[in-house]
Every structure is written in C-alpha cells, then in structure tokens.
Amino acid sequence: MHAPRQPRLVAALAICASAVFFLGMLAGSREPAAHAQTRVEPASPTRLAIVWTSGDPDVAHRMALMYSHAAKRAGWYHEVTLIVWGPSQRLLVGDKDLQAKVEAMRKDGVVVRACIACANSYGIADNLRALGLPVEPMGQPLSEMLQSDGWDVLTF
C-alpha cells in the first residue's frame, strides 16, 4: 500500500499560494514611473527640511534640489525648507544653473535659507544675499527642527 499523498499536496499548494501572494505583494508595491510626480495631499500639515551640505554638483542637481522642488510642487509636504550649509554654498555661488534652479524653487514656495557662519568663513555672505537668500544663524533653527515632531529632516 502507498502512503496517502494528500498531506504533501496540501503543503505544496500552501507553499505555492504563499509564493503567489508574496510575489503579488512585491509587484503591487512598485510604483510606475509615470506616477512619480503624482500629487498626494498629506492628511495633516507636514514639514520637510533638507540640509544641503555637499559640494558635489551631481548631488545638487540629481538629489538635493530635485527632491526639494518635487516635494513642494507635488504636495508631498506642505512646507519645504532647503538649508544651504557649508560647501554647498560655494557651489551655489559659482554655478548659474543651480542659481536658476534655486530661484525656480523659491518661486514655487520652497523656503531657502543659508548658514551665516559658513558663508562668513567662505567670504560669500553678500553673494548669497545677492541671490535673494536670507543668510542667518542656522544652528538653533536646525536643532529645533530636529527636536520637533513636526519636521522631517534630510541631509545631503
């Protein structure tokens, strides 16, 4: 006599069903690129601060400014603040394309601020002001953002 095969069949079906479920969850979690800029209204007011410190132009063009602008324009956050701090200040002062991007961001409602301590150490505070940026102490405001439940803070 042969042993009943039903327990093995049930186990195999359970494994297959689990795999199909898991793969379906993976496929469903991927957002098509066409929806990347979809406007999403957060349930409650949200605030994002991006601390841009990198002097790398690729980081500026491909991440820090791109995400800051998209987060505001797409409504992913109600309030977006970009803090220009350290080496990013020198990069901004010397790059007309970045200056144009920052101006477009400001027109779309992104708040852009610069750290006075770094600007003074580089001797470019007046250059940043000429771009229309408030140049001010940023240590305390950033600390308040980090300690607050109302802010998400990213650093690049």
XYZ file of N, CA and C in Angstrom:
468
model
N 0.832 -1.184 0.000
C 0.000 0.000 0.000
C 0.873 1.243 0.000
N 0.353 2.236 -0.619
C 1.058 3.514 -0.689
C 0.570 4.443 0.405
N 1.473 5.256 0.891
C 1.100 6.260 1.890
C 0.274 7.348 1.209
N -0.698 7.882 1.916
C -1.527 8.942 1.313
C -0.669 10.151 0.938
N -0.965 10.741 -0.230
C -0.191 11.880 -0.738
C -0.844 13.211 -0.394
N -1.983 13.181 0.181
C -2.724 14.404 0.445
C -1.945 15.395 1.315
N -1.279 15.010 2.419
C -0.550 15.996 3.209
C 0.548 16.697 2.407
N 1.246 15.946 1.545
C 2.279 16.572 0.719
C 1.668 17.524 -0.292
N 0.535 17.155 -0.855
C -0.143 18.002 -1.826
C -0.613 19.298 -1.170
N -1.177 19.191 0.019
C -1.639 20.375 0.748
C -0.452 21.290 1.062
N 0.650 20.709 1.493
C 1.837 21.504 1.802
C 2.355 22.205 0.553
N 2.380 21.474 -0.573
C 2.864 22.062 -1.830
C 1.949 23.198 -2.276
N 0.651 23.014 -2.156
C -0.292 24.075 -2.522
C -0.140 25.292 -1.610
N 0.085 25.053 -0.339
C 0.272 26.162 0.602
C 1.526 26.958 0.255
N 2.590 26.253 -0.101
C 3.830 26.931 -0.486
C 3.610 27.742 -1.758
N 2.938 27.154 -2.739
C 2.658 27.874 -3.995
C 1.783 29.099 -3.746
N 0.760 28.946 -2.931
C -0.137 30.067 -2.636
C 0.629 31.181 -1.926
N 1.503 30.804 -1.010
C 2.304 31.804 -0.306
C 3.220 32.538 -1.269
N 3.838 31.805 -2.179
C 4.743 32.413 -3.156
C 3.982 33.376 -4.060
N 2.806 32.956 -4.535
C 1.995 33.828 -5.390
C 1.595 35.085 -4.627
N 1.189 34.924 -3.380
C 0.804 36.075 -2.554
C 1.987 37.028 -2.376
N 3.151 36.466 -2.033
C 4.343 37.269 -1.807
C 4.754 38.004 -3.080
N 4.767 37.307 -4.218
C 5.139 37.945 -5.482
C 4.129 39.018 -5.883
N 2.872 38.748 -5.612
C 1.839 39.751 -5.889
C 2.026 41.002 -5.043
N 2.411 40.813 -3.790
C 2.666 41.963 -2.918
C 3.848 42.756 -3.441
N 4.905 42.058 -3.873
C 6.072 42.758 -4.416
C 5.704 43.539 -5.664
N 4.978 42.927 -6.557
C 4.594 43.595 -7.797
C 3.686 44.774 -7.509
N 2.784 44.631 -6.565
C 1.856 45.709 -6.240
C 2.508 46.864 -5.526
N 3.662 46.643 -4.895
C 4.305 47.712 -4.154
C 5.139 48.613 -5.040
N 5.388 48.200 -6.261
C 6.181 49.016 -7.170
C 5.296 50.075 -7.790
N 5.762 51.306 -7.720
C 5.010 52.415 -8.284
C 5.522 52.689 -9.683
N 4.664 52.716 -10.690
C 5.133 53.012 -12.039
C 5.767 54.395 -12.092
N 6.781 54.533 -12.934
C 7.493 55.804 -13.049
C 6.550 56.935 -13.438
N 5.498 56.629 -14.188
C 4.560 57.666 -14.619
C 3.854 58.315 -13.447
N 3.795 57.644 -12.308
C 3.108 58.185 -11.148
C 4.054 58.847 -10.171
N 5.320 58.977 -10.520
C 6.324 59.501 -9.596
C 6.017 60.928 -9.180
N 5.384 61.719 -10.025
C 5.094 63.108 -9.706
C 3.630 63.321 -9.322
N 2.912 62.251 -9.024
C 1.514 62.364 -8.651
C 1.372 63.205 -7.394
N 0.436 64.110 -7.415
C 0.199 64.974 -6.267
C -0.533 64.180 -5.193
N 0.030 64.151 -4.020
C -0.543 63.451 -2.886
C -0.719 64.454 -1.763
N -1.930 64.625 -1.306
C -2.175 65.553 -0.208
C -2.015 64.829 1.120
N -1.006 65.210 1.906
C -0.866 64.593 3.227
C -2.105 64.873 4.077
N -2.400 63.950 4.978
C -3.591 64.070 5.818
C -3.518 65.279 6.744
N -2.343 65.590 7.246
C -2.186 66.733 8.126
C -0.987 67.549 7.642
N -0.875 68.793 8.087
C 0.253 69.603 7.633
C 1.588 68.910 7.918
N 2.450 68.925 6.930
C 3.744 68.278 7.056
C 4.839 69.260 6.664
N 5.998 69.087 7.287
C 7.121 69.990 7.008
C 8.398 69.175 6.794
N 9.136 69.570 5.777
C 10.384 68.912 5.433
C 11.499 69.939 5.383
N 12.594 69.645 6.062
C 13.813 70.447 5.954
C 14.878 69.585 5.307
N 15.498 70.123 4.276
C 16.612 69.441 3.629
C 17.856 70.269 3.882
N 18.835 69.636 4.526
C 20.101 70.289 4.816
C 21.054 69.881 3.695
N 21.375 70.841 2.834
C 22.228 70.587 1.681
C 23.630 71.068 2.021
N 24.539 70.122 2.240
C 25.907 70.467 2.615
C 26.925 70.058 1.555
N 26.568 69.165 0.675
C 27.524 68.610 -0.275
C 27.949 69.633 -1.317
N 29.246 69.646 -1.603
C 29.778 70.480 -2.671
C 29.812 69.753 -4.005
N 29.227 68.566 -4.070
C 29.211 67.755 -5.283
C 28.068 68.218 -6.194
N 28.374 68.653 -7.421
C 27.309 69.125 -8.321
C 26.275 68.049 -8.652
N 26.691 66.781 -8.749
C 25.719 65.721 -9.035
C 24.721 65.562 -7.900
N 25.190 65.648 -6.669
C 24.285 65.574 -5.517
C 23.298 66.737 -5.571
N 23.799 67.906 -5.928
C 22.932 69.085 -6.013
C 21.860 68.918 -7.083
N 22.306 68.625 -8.304
C 21.377 68.538 -9.440
C 20.469 67.323 -9.384
N 21.015 66.192 -8.968
C 20.283 64.935 -9.082
C 19.575 64.482 -7.813
N 19.783 65.199 -6.715
C 19.098 64.772 -5.498
C 18.593 65.944 -4.675
N 19.488 66.721 -4.093
C 19.083 67.733 -3.113
C 18.066 68.724 -3.678
N 18.385 69.342 -4.811
C 17.457 70.329 -5.372
C 16.277 69.661 -6.068
N 16.542 68.570 -6.741
C 15.468 67.870 -7.444
C 14.380 67.420 -6.464
N 14.789 66.773 -5.374
C 13.791 66.274 -4.424
C 13.112 67.414 -3.670
N 13.879 68.418 -3.282
C 13.286 69.562 -2.575
C 12.169 70.191 -3.404
N 12.453 70.415 -4.661
C 11.477 71.062 -5.539
C 10.265 70.156 -5.773
N 10.522 68.895 -6.058
C 9.415 67.959 -6.310
C 8.536 67.790 -5.078
N 9.139 67.745 -3.893
C 8.367 67.563 -2.659
C 7.371 68.698 -2.464
N 7.759 69.896 -2.846
C 6.855 71.050 -2.717
C 5.834 71.069 -3.854
N 6.309 70.953 -5.082
C 5.415 71.055 -6.241
C 4.379 69.943 -6.272
N 4.761 68.739 -5.878
C 3.836 67.602 -5.918
C 2.959 67.536 -4.672
N 3.233 68.386 -3.683
C 2.417 68.383 -2.472
C 2.737 67.254 -1.523
N 3.918 66.646 -1.661
C 4.290 65.565 -0.753
C 4.458 66.114 0.655
N 4.847 67.376 0.741
C 4.946 68.099 2.013
C 4.298 69.459 1.812
N 3.652 69.951 2.867
C 3.050 71.284 2.797
C 4.114 72.370 2.795
N 5.132 72.176 3.605
C 6.207 73.160 3.733
C 7.541 72.472 3.480
N 8.354 73.077 2.627
C 9.685 72.545 2.333
C 10.694 73.668 2.517
N 11.715 73.387 3.326
C 12.801 74.337 3.557
C 14.110 73.692 3.137
N 14.870 74.391 2.317
C 16.199 73.949 1.913
C 17.214 74.825 2.633
N 18.083 74.191 3.416
C 19.121 74.925 4.138
C 20.439 74.705 3.407
N 21.011 75.794 2.906
C 22.274 75.752 2.178
C 23.374 75.968 3.206
N 24.224 74.945 3.381
C 25.151 74.960 4.501
C 26.504 74.418 4.052
N 27.562 75.120 4.369
C 28.913 74.618 4.104
C 29.280 74.632 2.630
N 29.927 73.550 2.147
C 30.431 73.510 0.774
C 29.361 73.765 -0.298
N 28.118 73.454 -0.007
C 27.058 73.709 -0.996
C 26.927 75.198 -1.286
N 27.282 76.029 -0.317
C 27.202 77.476 -0.528
C 28.168 77.925 -1.622
N 29.401 77.443 -1.539
C 30.387 77.808 -2.576
C 29.944 77.289 -3.933
N 29.407 76.073 -3.974
C 28.926 75.506 -5.228
C 27.815 76.379 -5.809
N 26.866 76.767 -4.988
C 25.741 77.580 -5.445
C 26.204 78.924 -5.983
N 27.099 79.577 -5.273
C 27.577 80.904 -5.691
C 28.280 80.829 -7.048
N 28.927 79.716 -7.349
C 29.682 79.600 -8.589
C 28.966 78.911 -9.731
N 27.704 78.536 -9.576
C 27.008 77.745 -10.599
C 25.687 78.405 -10.978
N 25.660 78.998 -12.177
C 24.461 79.722 -12.650
C 23.259 78.791 -12.824
N 23.490 77.536 -13.224
C 22.375 76.588 -13.374
C 21.723 76.302 -12.027
N 22.542 76.102 -10.999
C 21.995 75.873 -9.657
C 21.270 77.111 -9.150
N 21.811 78.269 -9.446
C 21.157 79.517 -9.029
C 19.772 79.628 -9.661
N 19.662 79.269 -10.931
C 18.360 79.313 -11.611
C 17.396 78.307 -10.992
N 17.897 77.125 -10.648
C 17.041 76.115 -10.014
C 16.550 76.596 -8.649
N 17.443 77.186 -7.880
C 17.049 77.685 -6.554
C 16.012 78.798 -6.705
N 16.186 79.659 -7.672
C 15.203 80.733 -7.893
C 13.840 80.150 -8.275
N 13.823 79.148 -9.153
C 12.554 78.499 -9.535
C 11.910 77.837 -8.326
N 12.712 77.216 -7.481
C 12.189 76.582 -6.275
C 11.550 77.619 -5.367
N 12.224 78.736 -5.193
C 11.694 79.795 -4.330
C 10.368 80.311 -4.880
N 10.271 80.470 -6.190
C 9.020 80.929 -6.806
C 7.888 79.935 -6.578
N 8.234 78.652 -6.466
C 7.229 77.603 -6.232
C 6.950 77.360 -4.757
N 7.561 78.166 -3.890
C 7.221 78.091 -2.475
C 8.209 77.382 -1.568
N 9.338 76.901 -2.107
C 10.359 76.300 -1.251
C 11.083 77.434 -0.532
N 11.198 77.332 0.778
C 11.941 78.313 1.574
C 13.409 77.921 1.508
N 14.266 78.852 1.110
C 15.696 78.568 1.003
C 16.432 79.519 1.939
N 17.237 78.937 2.828
C 17.988 79.702 3.829
C 19.452 79.294 3.775
N 20.347 80.192 4.188
C 21.778 79.887 4.192
C 22.364 80.164 5.572
N 23.365 79.371 5.940
C 24.038 79.495 7.234
C 25.046 80.645 7.195
N 24.917 81.579 8.122
C 25.806 82.736 8.165
C 27.234 82.362 8.555
N 27.408 81.421 9.479
C 28.760 81.066 9.929
C 29.596 80.538 8.765
N 29.030 79.649 7.988
C 29.758 79.098 6.844
C 29.957 80.166 5.767
N 28.917 80.926 5.505
C 29.015 81.964 4.477
C 30.124 82.957 4.828
N 30.215 83.348 6.096
C 31.283 84.257 6.515
C 32.647 83.595 6.406
N 32.730 82.308 6.749
C 34.029 81.636 6.684
C 34.530 81.518 5.241
N 33.610 81.433 4.290
C 33.984 81.375 2.871
C 34.071 82.774 2.247
N 33.600 83.795 2.972
C 33.605 85.155 2.433
C 32.558 85.369 1.347
N 31.429 84.664 1.435
C 30.415 84.746 0.370
C 29.023 85.132 0.877
N 28.933 85.670 2.077
C 27.614 86.026 2.617
C 26.895 87.014 1.700
N 27.612 88.018 1.212
C 26.985 89.001 0.326
C 26.560 88.371 -1.002
N 27.338 87.409 -1.499
C 26.963 86.717 -2.744
C 25.648 85.964 -2.568
N 25.493 85.313 -1.424
C 24.258 84.577 -1.149
C 23.079 85.532 -0.979
N 23.315 86.633 -0.319
C 22.244 87.638 -0.171
C 21.841 88.188 -1.536
N 22.820 88.368 -2.425
C 22.530 88.869 -3.771
C 21.642 87.896 -4.547
N 21.671 86.620 -4.162
C 20.790 85.622 -4.772
C 19.398 85.629 -4.138
N 19.211 86.509 -3.157
C 17.911 86.624 -2.502
C 17.725 85.701 -1.310
N 18.815 85.094 -0.834
C 18.689 84.159 0.279
C 18.902 84.862 1.609
N 18.079 84.551 2.593
C 18.381 85.013 3.941
C 19.613 84.261 4.437
N 20.576 84.996 4.960
C 21.806 84.409 5.474
C 21.787 84.659 6.969
N 21.641 83.596 7.739
C 21.360 83.747 9.163
C 21.931 82.579 9.958
N 22.013 82.720 11.271
C 22.452 81.576 12.082
C 21.466 80.416 11.899
N 21.989 79.222 11.651
C 21.116 78.078 11.384
C 21.216 76.985 12.439
N 22.171 77.073 13.356
C 22.322 76.026 14.365
C 21.079 75.827 15.203
N 20.555 76.911 15.759
C 19.361 76.793 16.603
C 18.123 76.388 15.798
N 17.850 77.033 14.645
C 16.667 76.594 13.882
C 16.726 75.119 13.478
N 17.903 74.651 13.062
C 18.018 73.240 12.694
C 17.811 72.344 13.909
N 18.369 72.735 15.046
C 18.181 71.943 16.271
C 16.708 71.855 16.641
N 15.990 72.950 16.499
C 14.554 72.946 16.795
C 13.798 72.038 15.836
N 14.194 72.061 14.556
C 13.545 71.178 13.588
C 13.796 69.711 13.942
N 15.043 69.391 14.274
C 15.401 68.012 14.608
C 14.685 67.514 15.855
N 14.456 68.399 16.800
C 13.827 68.008 18.067
C 12.302 68.044 18.009
N 11.763 68.601 16.957
C 10.320 68.753 16.832
C 9.696 67.525 16.180
N 8.481 67.197 16.616
C 7.727 66.140 15.970
C 7.159 66.598 14.633
N 7.158 67.896 14.396
C 6.524 68.431 13.192
C 7.397 68.485 11.957
N 8.651 68.089 12.064
C 9.569 68.195 10.918
C 10.187 66.855 10.574
N 10.314 66.593 9.275
C 11.176 65.536 8.768
C 12.428 66.245 8.268
N 13.614 65.725 8.572
C 14.857 66.362 8.179
C 15.721 65.372 7.413
N 16.157 65.787 6.223
C 17.078 65.007 5.393
C 18.361 65.794 5.205
N 19.461 65.101 5.067
C 20.740 65.772 4.846
C 21.426 65.188 3.621
N 21.902 66.089 2.772
C 22.668 65.685 1.577
C 23.973 66.446 1.563
